[in-house]
């Protein structure tokens, strides 16, 4: 229990910040409730959250309509759709060398729940309906296992190759995520190389900038957005762990992309070859009106420009090659040097949080009664992972093939767009292309049609199409599942 002097000091701190109302009910609480509230308030940097609120509100007042938007410079943009095979092999070789030297780690942004999917579990636990019923977490873990082997074998490394996996959860998902990994034996990875940590939270504010009380003994808080990753890396000692392991480069991505190439050596090598401190993977925007953010320059600085910020004429501009001038669609898939991640603390005060107007349940400070508003009554603050882009000194952007690298899981089953069925279809179509690329043929078995084939290849067998050479000149009949290397022989019918 805090002493009276400690309570008085904390009250004075909040009074100086003009947030003393959070102590309204303190004296009427039980000792246990007082301890809970004191603990929450003492951990909160109230001056920092006040600054965040004021900067976010002032940002709303400064219109973005007159800001100058310009295309990405040619020297910081490349595309795997256009680059020579030899150049991509060169990037891959650089990436595999760094991985084999244990200089590469992965950070997974996995704080979301599968609410829109009809599940309260962390989204990474979701089974998209593959024949193997592997979750998103398992697919990604197995890609790490396979890539560790590829890096070791391709470079002749004698020691163990380790790609540490840092999994960022949120308050609502941390315990369930830890339990899921434990009950599944960390999917074959060593437990000490899977580090689960938690993103921060920020209080919810009234429209006047006062912190809401959710109950008499608890502040109303919400996760601080995927951009909370930068502060969380510091507060949760991830940066310290990265340094102790000798990690120089980090790949960060969101959990809901079933096609993600975790620690992609091509992307890692590309970014290293460009001497980038921060890089982004993008996909080609499908059409001018596609409602996606694109990476471009805003007032001469790298940024993600939202679709709503473009007028139709600007959005439809094309290059000499016919591609959209503003066609680098952001997919939250990034490379960083560890030095850059450390540097974020220096400019963190300049980052502008985004306001989300929300219906916030709270306690009436006069009556003490719980209020459940029917329309937005306050705001939550979010930072986006790309909000650091304007502060990069050496940014690089790599365009990749959407059908091979981006299939987000956003919507409920049966939606038809970015749902479990499209995720499953996109993985199996990719595996069909893997077989065809090595010279194999896939034919429909009983109950299947040639345009809807059930074929699943475990990431433990193939990370990106390699390892399937035995299928050259062979025919596979669906449904077929290649879960181990020995399964390759079993699925061949001729």
PDB file of C-alpha atoms in Angstrom, residues 25-134:
ATOM      1  CA  UNK A  25     -13.530   8.794  -5.695  1.00  0.00           C
ATOM      2  CA  UNK A  26     -10.188   7.825  -4.153  1.00  0.00           C
ATOM      3  CA  UNK A  27     -11.127   8.440  -0.523  1.00  0.00           C
ATOM      4  CA  UNK A  28     -14.300   6.323  -0.830  1.00  0.00           C
ATOM      5  CA  UNK A  29     -12.505   3.292  -2.279  1.00  0.00           C
ATOM      6  CA  UNK A  30     -11.486   0.178  -0.389  1.00  0.00           C
ATOM      7  CA  UNK A  31      -7.755  -0.154   0.379  1.00  0.00           C
ATOM      8  CA  UNK A  32      -7.464  -2.748  -2.411  1.00  0.00           C
ATOM      9  CA  UNK A  33      -9.158  -0.446  -4.932  1.00  0.00           C
ATOM     10  CA  UNK A  34      -7.007   2.471  -3.823  1.00  0.00           C
ATOM     11  CA  UNK A  35      -3.902   0.381  -4.438  1.00  0.00           C
ATOM     12  CA  UNK A  36      -5.108  -0.552  -7.937  1.00  0.00           C
ATOM     13  CA  UNK A  37      -5.779   3.069  -8.892  1.00  0.00           C
ATOM     14  CA  UNK A  38      -2.560   4.322  -7.318  1.00  0.00           C
ATOM     15  CA  UNK A  39      -0.568   1.693  -9.199  1.00  0.00           C
ATOM     16  CA  UNK A  40      -2.143   2.641 -12.537  1.00  0.00           C
ATOM     17  CA  UNK A  41      -1.709   6.380 -11.988  1.00  0.00           C
ATOM     18  CA  UNK A  42       1.888   6.081 -10.774  1.00  0.00           C
ATOM     19  CA  UNK A  43       2.890   4.155 -13.898  1.00  0.00           C
ATOM     20  CA  UNK A  44       1.321   6.720 -16.234  1.00  0.00           C
ATOM     21  CA  UNK A  45       3.448   9.635 -17.452  1.00  0.00           C
ATOM     22  CA  UNK A  46       0.630  12.174 -17.243  1.00  0.00           C
ATOM     23  CA  UNK A  47       2.696  15.007 -18.724  1.00  0.00           C
ATOM     24  CA  UNK A  48       3.528  12.834 -21.743  1.00  0.00           C
ATOM     25  CA  UNK A  49      -0.107  11.917 -22.386  1.00  0.00           C
ATOM     26  CA  UNK A  50      -1.129  15.567 -22.059  1.00  0.00           C
ATOM     27  CA  UNK A  51       1.475  16.464 -24.692  1.00  0.00           C
ATOM     28  CA  UNK A  52       0.185  13.700 -26.961  1.00  0.00           C
ATOM     29  CA  UNK A  53      -3.380  14.993 -26.627  1.00  0.00           C
ATOM     30  CA  UNK A  54      -2.434  18.617 -27.306  1.00  0.00           C
ATOM     31  CA  UNK A  55      -0.298  17.765 -30.326  1.00  0.00           C
ATOM     32  CA  UNK A  56      -3.003  15.515 -31.797  1.00  0.00           C
ATOM     33  CA  UNK A  57      -5.659  18.203 -31.384  1.00  0.00           C
ATOM     34  CA  UNK A  58      -3.428  20.905 -32.864  1.00  0.00           C
ATOM     35  CA  UNK A  59      -2.745  18.587 -35.796  1.00  0.00           C
ATOM     36  CA  UNK A  60      -6.470  18.376 -36.478  1.00  0.00           C
ATOM     37  CA  UNK A  61      -6.675  22.138 -36.632  1.00  0.00           C
ATOM     38  CA  UNK A  62      -3.923  22.442 -39.253  1.00  0.00           C
ATOM     39  CA  UNK A  63      -5.450  21.402 -42.562  1.00  0.00           C
ATOM     40  CA  UNK A  64      -3.569  18.909 -44.713  1.00  0.00           C
ATOM     41  CA  UNK A  65      -5.264  19.981 -47.935  1.00  0.00           C
ATOM     42  CA  UNK A  66      -2.513  22.436 -48.885  1.00  0.00           C
ATOM     43  CA  UNK A  67       0.348  20.061 -48.214  1.00  0.00           C
ATOM     44  CA  UNK A  68       2.587  19.266 -51.155  1.00  0.00           C
ATOM     45  CA  UNK A  69       2.444  15.633 -52.310  1.00  0.00           C
ATOM     46  CA  UNK A  70       5.079  14.338 -54.726  1.00  0.00           C
ATOM     47  CA  UNK A  71       6.120  10.908 -56.072  1.00  0.00           C
ATOM     48  CA  UNK A  72       8.841   8.708 -54.630  1.00  0.00           C
ATOM     49  CA  UNK A  73      12.322   9.427 -56.017  1.00  0.00           C
ATOM     50  CA  UNK A  74      13.437   6.799 -58.532  1.00  0.00           C
ATOM     51  CA  UNK A  75      16.642   6.070 -56.638  1.00  0.00           C
ATOM     52  CA  UNK A  76      14.805   4.762 -53.567  1.00  0.00           C
ATOM     53  CA  UNK A  77      12.271   2.572 -55.383  1.00  0.00           C
ATOM     54  CA  UNK A  78      12.731  -0.880 -56.910  1.00  0.00           C
ATOM     55  CA  UNK A  79      10.371  -3.663 -57.939  1.00  0.00           C
ATOM     56  CA  UNK A  80      10.730  -7.436 -57.969  1.00  0.00           C
ATOM     57  CA  UNK A  81       8.266  -7.334 -60.869  1.00  0.00           C
ATOM     58  CA  UNK A  82      10.851  -5.515 -62.994  1.00  0.00           C
ATOM     59  CA  UNK A  83      14.244  -6.332 -61.450  1.00  0.00           C
ATOM     60  CA  UNK A  84      16.465  -8.862 -63.210  1.00  0.00           C
ATOM     61  CA  UNK A  85      16.589 -12.352 -61.694  1.00  0.00           C
ATOM     62  CA  UNK A  86      20.320 -11.868 -61.105  1.00  0.00           C
ATOM     63  CA  UNK A  87      19.683  -8.704 -59.085  1.00  0.00           C
ATOM     64  CA  UNK A  88      17.096 -10.479 -56.918  1.00  0.00           C
ATOM     65  CA  UNK A  89      19.524 -13.356 -56.352  1.00  0.00           C
ATOM     66  CA  UNK A  90      22.135 -10.814 -55.301  1.00  0.00           C
ATOM     67  CA  UNK A  91      19.727  -9.280 -52.750  1.00  0.00           C
ATOM     68  CA  UNK A  92      18.784 -12.743 -51.506  1.00  0.00           C
ATOM     69  CA  UNK A  93      22.426 -13.716 -51.059  1.00  0.00           C
ATOM     70  CA  UNK A  94      23.107 -10.602 -48.962  1.00  0.00           C
ATOM     71  CA  UNK A  95      20.036 -11.331 -46.854  1.00  0.00           C
ATOM     72  CA  UNK A  96      20.890 -14.993 -46.295  1.00  0.00           C
ATOM     73  CA  UNK A  97      24.430 -14.065 -45.257  1.00  0.00           C
ATOM     74  CA  UNK A  98      23.119 -11.640 -42.621  1.00  0.00           C
ATOM     75  CA  UNK A  99      20.597 -14.213 -41.389  1.00  0.00           C
ATOM     76  CA  UNK A 100      23.312 -16.887 -41.190  1.00  0.00           C
ATOM     77  CA  UNK A 101      25.413 -14.505 -39.073  1.00  0.00           C
ATOM     78  CA  UNK A 102      22.486 -14.135 -36.619  1.00  0.00           C
ATOM     79  CA  UNK A 103      22.139 -10.435 -37.381  1.00  0.00           C
ATOM     80  CA  UNK A 104      18.418 -10.512 -38.297  1.00  0.00           C
ATOM     81  CA  UNK A 105      15.360 -10.592 -36.020  1.00  0.00           C
ATOM     82  CA  UNK A 106      11.631 -10.436 -36.646  1.00  0.00           C
ATOM     83  CA  UNK A 107       9.001  -8.343 -34.876  1.00  0.00           C
ATOM     84  CA  UNK A 108       5.393  -9.424 -35.276  1.00  0.00           C
ATOM     85  CA  UNK A 109       2.601  -6.940 -34.582  1.00  0.00           C
ATOM     86  CA  UNK A 110      -0.054  -9.261 -33.162  1.00  0.00           C
ATOM     87  CA  UNK A 111      -2.114  -7.163 -30.777  1.00  0.00           C
ATOM     88  CA  UNK A 112      -5.438  -7.546 -32.561  1.00  0.00           C
ATOM     89  CA  UNK A 113      -8.297  -9.857 -31.669  1.00  0.00           C
ATOM     90  CA  UNK A 114     -10.303 -11.750 -34.277  1.00  0.00           C
ATOM     91  CA  UNK A 115     -13.498  -9.900 -33.365  1.00  0.00           C
ATOM     92  CA  UNK A 116     -14.589  -9.304 -36.954  1.00  0.00           C
ATOM     93  CA  UNK A 117     -13.844 -12.963 -37.670  1.00  0.00           C
ATOM     94  CA  UNK A 118     -16.260 -14.036 -34.956  1.00  0.00           C
ATOM     95  CA  UNK A 119     -13.478 -14.962 -32.539  1.00  0.00           C
ATOM     96  CA  UNK A 120     -12.325 -13.412 -29.271  1.00  0.00           C
ATOM     97  CA  UNK A 121      -8.936 -15.134 -29.552  1.00  0.00           C
ATOM     98  CA  UNK A 122      -5.830 -13.307 -30.813  1.00  0.00           C
ATOM     99  CA  UNK A 123      -5.975 -13.063 -34.591  1.00  0.00           C
ATOM    100  CA  UNK A 124      -2.766 -15.082 -34.932  1.00  0.00           C
ATOM    101  CA  UNK A 125      -4.554 -18.117 -33.457  1.00  0.00           C
ATOM    102  CA  UNK A 126      -7.049 -18.127 -36.328  1.00  0.00           C
ATOM    103  CA  UNK A 127      -7.421 -21.203 -38.557  1.00  0.00           C
ATOM    104  CA  UNK A 128      -8.150 -19.994 -42.105  1.00  0.00           C
ATOM    105  CA  UNK A 129      -9.354 -23.429 -43.193  1.00  0.00           C
ATOM    106  CA  UNK A 130      -6.305 -25.034 -44.793  1.00  0.00           C
ATOM    107  CA  UNK A 131      -6.337 -28.868 -44.892  1.00  0.00           C
ATOM    108  CA  UNK A 132      -3.682 -28.840 -42.136  1.00  0.00           C
ATOM    109  CA  UNK A 133      -5.718 -26.396 -40.020  1.00  0.00           C
ATOM    110  CA  UNK A 134      -2.550 -24.487 -39.219  1.00  0.00           C
TER     111      UNK A 134
END
